[in-house]
Amino acid sequence: MLGQGSRRALAPPRWRRQHWQAPVVLGVGSALALTAIAFAASRVLAIAPLWQIGLAMALYLAAHALRALRLAVLASVMLGISVRSAVLMHFVTAPAVLLVPFKLGELARLQQLWLTGKHFSGALVVLIIERALDAVMLMVLILWLLRAGDAAAASTLLLLIQGALLAGLVLFLVGPRLIAGLQRYIVVNHMHPASLRVLPHIDVIRRNVAAGGGLLRVHGAVLVLSTVLIWTLELLAIRQFAEYAADPALQSADALLLGRITEEWRLLFGQVLDPALIASSAVNILVLALIWLPAALVYLPRMRAEPRRRAATEHRALHSDVRA
């Protein structure tokens, strides 16, 4: 009989035991990408000329590249994921974020950040910061539309965004102190072993929230500037199709962008949309579908070695201790 340690030593590595997953993901993803390419191309070619489609694709690609770099800054600092893997992760998960209704596709990115970075609370902080940056720009856009009288129905969405931003502000400014207070309360008033076992998990959350606040203080200017550039590029891209809007309310780029953000997923469900929404959404889908397979082919093998930056830091610290 082999002991538990011997059986563990003889067992194949986890990624080898799950070697079937990458071909399945690539096969299914490639089929979906080809379908999306054919679907999106047929929609946009029926509305806009090739030169506008090409220009919009270049602008959307630049916006996604900046989004990928922004994610890389967050993920490398918070989770130790390498910049290249984080950039690829954006392009691999962006179709799900874009097309799954009610923003539930964000769960795909959260799962990949958790799987690759090995820390759920850190992955959640990365996602919260990323969405908060976009929420700031979305709130500015909605306020501009409300001021112009173009989007009265957006007032409810504005309240939701303001509530989310307030919650995020409280989380990063007051959260570490509140969580530290909870730790002290448990230590002083609840010395039961079951309660004490929770303390390490609470401490991980506290450290990740504090690290998120520190990240915003150090890199906040770069993150905000990149977010402004992202939304500027998207406005320039969507402006190419505003002239095809049948609804007069969508003939401005800002109103059309808000409509695309909230209505884009309806395109794949065959629902009737304004021609300008169809064209702008189809081009965005086309860009991501074309880049998905190359990104996935490079990203999937890299996942096994992540988080590379954290491993390198721990390796340097170990050698420093040995030399000391």
Tab-separated table of C-alpha atoms in Angstrom:
chain	number	residue	atom	x	y	z
A	1	MET	CA	0.000	0.000	0.000
A	2	LEU	CA	1.301	3.428	-0.918
A	3	GLY	CA	1.116	6.169	1.664
A	4	GLN	CA	-0.758	9.394	1.000
A	5	GLY	CA	2.472	11.250	0.276
A	6	SER	CA	3.611	8.588	-2.179
A	7	ARG	CA	0.285	8.609	-4.004
A	8	ARG	CA	0.438	12.399	-4.252
A	9	ALA	CA	3.996	12.223	-5.600
A	10	LEU	CA	3.023	9.643	-8.224
A	11	ALA	CA	-0.124	11.485	-9.303
A	12	PRO	CA	0.217	13.456	-12.534
A	13	PRO	CA	0.181	17.246	-12.255
A	14	ARG	CA	-3.253	18.779	-12.164
A	15	TRP	CA	-2.939	20.409	-15.609
A	16	ARG	CA	-2.051	17.023	-17.103
A	17	ARG	CA	-5.048	15.352	-15.506
A	18	GLN	CA	-7.177	18.106	-17.099
A	19	HIS	CA	-5.344	18.122	-20.445
A	20	TRP	CA	-8.658	17.811	-22.290
A	21	GLN	CA	-9.893	21.236	-21.180
A	22	ALA	CA	-7.735	23.422	-23.459
A	23	PRO	CA	-8.691	21.615	-26.724
A	24	VAL	CA	-12.370	21.724	-25.740
A	25	VAL	CA	-12.210	25.450	-24.923
A	26	LEU	CA	-10.338	26.189	-28.147
A	27	GLY	CA	-12.664	24.037	-30.258
A	28	VAL	CA	-15.905	25.466	-28.878
A	29	GLY	CA	-14.509	28.998	-28.765
A	30	SER	CA	-13.266	28.816	-32.351
A	31	ALA	CA	-16.650	27.619	-33.593
A	32	LEU	CA	-18.389	30.449	-31.750
A	33	ALA	CA	-15.830	32.984	-33.004
A	34	LEU	CA	-16.307	31.936	-36.630
A	35	THR	CA	-20.070	32.132	-36.205
A	36	ALA	CA	-19.761	35.601	-34.642
A	37	ILE	CA	-17.477	36.779	-37.469
A	38	ALA	CA	-19.929	35.664	-40.153
A	39	PHE	CA	-22.907	37.059	-38.246
A	40	ALA	CA	-21.325	40.450	-37.443
A	41	ALA	CA	-19.810	40.908	-40.897
A	42	SER	CA	-23.126	40.260	-42.623
A	43	ARG	CA	-24.867	42.805	-40.387
A	44	VAL	CA	-22.387	45.651	-40.679
A	45	LEU	CA	-21.661	45.229	-44.418
A	46	ALA	CA	-25.354	45.706	-45.116
A	47	ILE	CA	-25.265	49.145	-43.463
A	48	ALA	CA	-21.869	50.866	-43.787
A	49	PRO	CA	-19.112	51.116	-46.442
A	50	LEU	CA	-15.802	49.309	-45.998
A	51	TRP	CA	-13.735	52.409	-45.182
A	52	GLN	CA	-15.974	53.281	-42.216
A	53	ILE	CA	-15.935	49.691	-41.015
A	54	GLY	CA	-12.128	49.576	-41.197
A	55	LEU	CA	-11.712	52.890	-39.361
A	56	ALA	CA	-14.164	51.886	-36.625
A	57	MET	CA	-12.443	48.491	-36.217
A	58	ALA	CA	-9.058	50.219	-35.762
A	59	LEU	CA	-10.498	52.581	-33.132
A	60	TYR	CA	-12.267	49.768	-31.271
A	61	LEU	CA	-9.069	47.677	-31.329
A	62	ALA	CA	-7.094	50.594	-29.862
A	63	ALA	CA	-9.720	51.012	-27.118
A	64	HIS	CA	-9.559	47.304	-26.258
A	65	ALA	CA	-5.755	47.428	-26.222
A	66	LEU	CA	-5.914	50.225	-23.649
A	67	ARG	CA	-8.472	48.261	-21.623
A	68	ALA	CA	-6.118	45.293	-21.687
A	69	LEU	CA	-3.192	47.417	-20.487
A	70	ARG	CA	-5.339	48.898	-17.713
A	71	LEU	CA	-6.262	45.392	-16.580
A	72	ALA	CA	-2.572	44.448	-16.711
A	73	VAL	CA	-1.652	47.301	-14.337
A	74	LEU	CA	-4.330	46.219	-11.861
A	75	ALA	CA	-3.727	42.475	-12.089
A	76	SER	CA	0.070	42.703	-11.917
A	77	VAL	CA	0.009	44.847	-8.777
A	78	MET	CA	-2.836	43.076	-6.970
A	79	LEU	CA	-2.331	39.462	-8.065
A	80	GLY	CA	1.186	39.224	-9.463
A	81	ILE	CA	-0.077	38.187	-12.903
A	82	SER	CA	2.355	38.982	-15.711
A	83	VAL	CA	1.486	41.882	-17.989
A	84	ARG	CA	1.329	39.679	-21.099
A	85	SER	CA	-1.049	37.179	-19.497
A	86	ALA	CA	-3.316	39.939	-18.194
A	87	VAL	CA	-3.461	41.588	-21.636
A	88	LEU	CA	-4.349	38.250	-23.238
A	89	MET	CA	-6.922	37.580	-20.519
A	90	HIS	CA	-8.785	40.729	-21.505
A	91	PHE	CA	-9.131	39.636	-25.114
A	92	VAL	CA	-10.087	36.073	-24.142
A	93	THR	CA	-12.829	37.134	-21.720
A	94	ALA	CA	-14.046	40.322	-23.470
A	95	PRO	CA	-16.624	38.525	-25.692
A	96	ALA	CA	-18.367	37.090	-22.626
A	97	VAL	CA	-18.302	40.478	-20.869
A	98	LEU	CA	-19.723	42.079	-24.002
A	99	LEU	CA	-22.445	39.645	-24.990
A	100	VAL	CA	-23.800	37.989	-21.831
A	101	PRO	CA	-26.896	39.972	-20.749
A	102	PHE	CA	-27.067	42.167	-17.653
A	103	LYS	CA	-23.238	42.275	-17.329
A	104	LEU	CA	-23.182	38.718	-15.959
A	105	GLY	CA	-20.287	38.091	-18.332
A	106	GLU	CA	-18.099	39.884	-15.785
A	107	LEU	CA	-18.187	36.608	-13.846
A	108	ALA	CA	-16.039	35.051	-16.590
A	109	ARG	CA	-13.317	37.651	-16.030
A	110	LEU	CA	-13.606	37.279	-12.254
A	111	GLN	CA	-13.203	33.501	-12.614
A	112	GLN	CA	-10.097	33.908	-14.783
A	113	LEU	CA	-8.540	36.462	-12.434
A	114	TRP	CA	-9.187	34.108	-9.515
A	115	LEU	CA	-7.916	31.041	-11.369
A	116	THR	CA	-4.783	32.762	-12.656
A	117	GLY	CA	-3.990	34.953	-9.644
A	118	LYS	CA	-4.932	32.333	-7.024
A	119	HIS	CA	-6.687	34.875	-4.749
A	120	PHE	CA	-10.446	35.462	-4.919
A	121	SER	CA	-10.567	38.636	-2.827
A	122	GLY	CA	-7.723	40.195	-4.854
A	123	ALA	CA	-9.479	39.257	-8.103
A	124	LEU	CA	-12.686	40.843	-6.830
A	125	VAL	CA	-10.854	44.057	-5.914
A	126	VAL	CA	-9.348	44.216	-9.432
A	127	LEU	CA	-12.787	43.820	-10.988
A	128	ILE	CA	-14.357	46.426	-8.676
A	129	ILE	CA	-11.664	49.008	-9.502
A	130	GLU	CA	-11.961	48.350	-13.236
A	131	ARG	CA	-15.729	48.700	-13.216
A	132	ALA	CA	-15.583	51.784	-10.970
A	133	LEU	CA	-13.299	53.556	-13.455
A	134	ASP	CA	-15.744	52.859	-16.280
A	135	ALA	CA	-18.668	53.844	-14.050
A	136	VAL	CA	-17.144	57.290	-13.541
A	137	MET	CA	-17.020	57.859	-17.292
A	138	LEU	CA	-20.482	56.392	-17.779
A	139	MET	CA	-21.842	58.742	-15.106
A	140	VAL	CA	-20.258	61.731	-16.887
A	141	LEU	CA	-21.829	60.575	-20.156
A	142	ILE	CA	-25.283	60.170	-18.600
A	143	LEU	CA	-25.075	63.555	-16.853
A	144	TRP	CA	-24.203	65.169	-20.193
A	145	LEU	CA	-27.162	63.484	-21.881
A	146	LEU	CA	-29.550	64.447	-19.079
A	147	ARG	CA	-28.331	68.032	-19.289
A	148	ALA	CA	-29.018	68.020	-23.034
A	149	GLY	CA	-32.430	66.431	-22.487
A	150	ASP	CA	-31.563	63.390	-24.608
A	151	ALA	CA	-31.762	60.591	-22.050
A	152	ALA	CA	-34.371	61.210	-19.389
A	153	ALA	CA	-34.817	57.455	-18.986
A	154	ALA	CA	-31.179	57.208	-17.879
A	155	SER	CA	-31.863	58.857	-14.496
A	156	THR	CA	-32.466	55.492	-12.797
A	157	LEU	CA	-29.239	54.102	-14.239
A	158	LEU	CA	-27.436	57.214	-12.996
A	159	LEU	CA	-28.674	56.606	-9.439
A	160	LEU	CA	-27.465	52.989	-9.572
A	161	ILE	CA	-24.025	54.087	-10.794
A	162	GLN	CA	-23.759	56.745	-8.095
A	163	GLY	CA	-24.662	54.166	-5.450
A	164	ALA	CA	-22.043	51.733	-6.775
A	165	LEU	CA	-19.351	54.436	-6.828
A	166	LEU	CA	-20.212	55.489	-3.271
A	167	ALA	CA	-19.980	51.865	-2.107
A	168	GLY	CA	-16.580	51.504	-3.800
A	169	LEU	CA	-15.329	54.748	-2.240
A	170	VAL	CA	-16.383	53.570	1.218
A	171	LEU	CA	-14.799	50.157	0.597
A	172	PHE	CA	-11.333	51.510	-0.195
A	173	LEU	CA	-11.285	54.496	2.178
A	174	VAL	CA	-12.989	53.094	5.274
A	175	GLY	CA	-12.998	49.361	4.512
A	176	PRO	CA	-9.538	48.455	5.929
A	177	ARG	CA	-10.331	50.097	9.289
A	178	LEU	CA	-13.745	48.459	9.490
A	179	ILE	CA	-12.317	45.027	8.696
A	180	ALA	CA	-9.470	45.508	11.202
A	181	GLY	CA	-12.100	46.451	13.806
A	182	LEU	CA	-14.000	43.260	12.993
A	183	GLN	CA	-10.810	41.260	13.547
A	184	ARG	CA	-10.238	42.866	16.952
A	185	TYR	CA	-13.866	42.257	17.916
A	186	ILE	CA	-13.578	38.549	17.113
A	187	VAL	CA	-10.304	38.210	19.047
A	188	VAL	CA	-11.647	40.022	22.120
A	189	ASN	CA	-15.188	38.646	22.255
A	190	HIS	CA	-15.212	35.341	20.380
A	191	MET	CA	-12.293	33.063	21.230
A	192	HIS	CA	-14.095	29.950	19.993
A	193	PRO	CA	-11.852	27.910	17.635
A	194	ALA	CA	-14.428	28.142	14.829
A	195	SER	CA	-14.378	31.950	15.059
A	196	LEU	CA	-10.595	32.112	15.162
A	197	ARG	CA	-10.345	29.997	12.022
A	198	VAL	CA	-12.158	32.779	10.169
A	199	LEU	CA	-9.518	35.393	11.104
A	200	PRO	CA	-6.944	34.484	8.410
A	201	HIS	CA	-9.614	34.823	5.702
A	202	ILE	CA	-10.729	38.190	7.066
A	203	ASP	CA	-7.102	39.323	7.182
A	204	VAL	CA	-6.605	38.384	3.510
A	205	ILE	CA	-9.657	40.493	2.607
A	206	ARG	CA	-8.363	43.406	4.686
A	207	ARG	CA	-4.927	43.299	3.043
A	208	ASN	CA	-6.402	43.122	-0.450
A	209	VAL	CA	-8.775	46.045	0.172
A	210	ALA	CA	-5.882	48.079	1.619
A	211	ALA	CA	-3.721	47.130	-1.361
A	212	GLY	CA	-6.505	48.270	-3.701
A	213	GLY	CA	-6.621	51.652	-1.985
A	214	GLY	CA	-2.837	51.945	-2.213
A	215	LEU	CA	-2.938	51.030	-5.897
A	216	LEU	CA	-5.427	53.827	-6.575
A	217	ARG	CA	-3.247	56.324	-4.718
A	218	VAL	CA	-0.093	55.358	-6.629
A	219	HIS	CA	-1.470	54.572	-10.094
A	220	GLY	CA	-4.773	56.475	-9.972
A	221	ALA	CA	-3.722	59.206	-12.420
A	222	VAL	CA	-2.555	56.688	-15.042
A	223	LEU	CA	-5.709	54.583	-14.628
A	224	VAL	CA	-8.006	57.603	-14.967
A	225	LEU	CA	-6.116	58.912	-18.007
A	226	SER	CA	-6.268	55.509	-19.718
A	227	THR	CA	-10.005	55.313	-18.982
A	228	VAL	CA	-10.590	58.746	-20.543
A	229	LEU	CA	-8.644	57.659	-23.647
A	230	ILE	CA	-10.613	54.389	-23.850
A	231	TRP	CA	-13.942	56.179	-23.850
A	232	THR	CA	-12.697	58.823	-26.270
A	233	LEU	CA	-11.674	56.116	-28.752
A	234	GLU	CA	-15.028	54.384	-28.361
A	235	LEU	CA	-16.870	57.643	-28.978
A	236	LEU	CA	-14.790	58.222	-32.126
A	237	ALA	CA	-15.499	54.665	-33.286
A	238	ILE	CA	-19.220	54.834	-32.719
A	239	ARG	CA	-19.421	58.277	-34.330
A	240	GLN	CA	-18.753	56.562	-37.664
A	241	PHE	CA	-22.255	55.032	-37.544
A	242	ALA	CA	-24.345	57.829	-36.002
A	243	GLU	CA	-25.420	59.000	-39.471
A	244	TYR	CA	-27.224	55.680	-40.054
A	245	ALA	CA	-29.477	56.057	-37.003
A	246	ALA	CA	-33.185	55.900	-37.785
A	247	ASP	CA	-34.023	57.253	-34.318
A	248	PRO	CA	-33.143	60.982	-34.084
A	249	ALA	CA	-32.197	60.468	-30.419
A	250	LEU	CA	-29.334	58.178	-31.497
A	251	GLN	CA	-27.805	60.552	-34.047
A	252	SER	CA	-25.286	61.864	-31.513
A	253	ALA	CA	-22.247	59.738	-30.645
A	254	ASP	CA	-22.740	59.940	-26.870
A	255	ALA	CA	-26.382	58.777	-26.992
A	256	LEU	CA	-25.469	56.046	-29.458
A	257	LEU	CA	-22.631	54.843	-27.194
A	258	LEU	CA	-24.969	54.638	-24.202
A	259	GLY	CA	-27.472	52.736	-26.322
A	260	ARG	CA	-24.783	50.330	-27.529
A	261	ILE	CA	-23.611	49.625	-23.970
A	262	THR	CA	-27.112	48.801	-22.752
A	263	GLU	CA	-28.517	47.139	-25.881
A	264	GLU	CA	-25.543	45.369	-27.489
A	265	TRP	CA	-26.344	41.881	-26.200
A	266	ARG	CA	-29.791	42.021	-27.854
A	267	LEU	CA	-28.157	41.802	-31.277
A	268	LEU	CA	-27.304	38.119	-30.883
A	269	PHE	CA	-30.874	37.343	-29.823
A	270	GLY	CA	-32.264	38.601	-33.124
A	271	GLN	CA	-34.106	41.547	-31.605
A	272	VAL	CA	-34.896	44.563	-33.770
A	273	LEU	CA	-32.411	47.379	-33.159
A	274	ASP	CA	-31.676	50.716	-34.774
A	275	PRO	CA	-29.327	50.351	-37.802
A	276	ALA	CA	-26.677	52.491	-36.101
A	277	LEU	CA	-26.755	50.237	-33.020
A	278	ILE	CA	-26.519	47.153	-35.227
A	279	ALA	CA	-23.514	48.504	-37.144
A	280	SER	CA	-21.562	49.746	-34.109
A	281	SER	CA	-22.237	46.580	-32.094
A	282	ALA	CA	-21.421	44.305	-35.026
A	283	VAL	CA	-18.040	46.001	-35.578
A	284	ASN	CA	-17.165	45.661	-31.886
A	285	ILE	CA	-18.120	41.969	-31.966
A	286	LEU	CA	-16.159	41.480	-35.185
A	287	VAL	CA	-12.958	42.916	-33.677
A	288	LEU	CA	-13.133	40.643	-30.635
A	289	ALA	CA	-14.096	37.555	-32.646
A	290	LEU	CA	-11.126	38.016	-34.991
A	291	ILE	CA	-8.598	38.336	-32.162
A	292	TRP	CA	-10.048	35.717	-29.792
A	293	LEU	CA	-8.405	32.568	-31.192
A	294	PRO	CA	-4.810	33.934	-31.408
A	295	ALA	CA	-5.159	35.360	-27.884
A	296	ALA	CA	-6.528	32.089	-26.496
A	297	LEU	CA	-3.784	30.004	-28.131
A	298	VAL	CA	-1.115	32.039	-26.314
A	299	TYR	CA	-3.048	32.601	-23.081
A	300	LEU	CA	-4.083	29.055	-22.151
A	301	PRO	CA	-0.537	27.594	-21.888
A	302	ARG	CA	0.637	30.634	-19.875
A	303	MET	CA	-1.987	30.063	-17.184
A	304	ARG	CA	-0.005	27.120	-15.771
A	305	ALA	CA	2.916	29.341	-14.720
A	306	GLU	CA	0.897	32.203	-13.261
A	307	PRO	CA	1.149	34.281	-11.154
A	308	ARG	CA	4.667	34.822	-12.523
A	309	ARG	CA	5.382	38.164	-10.858
A	310	ARG	CA	4.452	36.907	-7.395
A	311	ALA	CA	6.535	33.764	-7.882
A	312	ALA	CA	9.510	35.866	-8.993
A	313	THR	CA	9.145	38.149	-5.965
A	314	GLU	CA	8.994	35.189	-3.575
A	315	HIS	CA	12.030	33.649	-5.291
A	316	ARG	CA	14.069	36.844	-4.864
A	317	ALA	CA	13.011	37.123	-1.215
A	318	LEU	CA	14.048	33.522	-0.568
A	319	HIS	CA	17.498	34.061	-2.089
A	320	SER	CA	17.872	37.293	-0.135
A	321	ASP	CA	17.154	35.419	3.130
A	322	VAL	CA	19.637	32.680	2.198
A	323	ARG	CA	22.395	35.213	1.488
A	324	ALA	CA	21.644	37.003	4.761
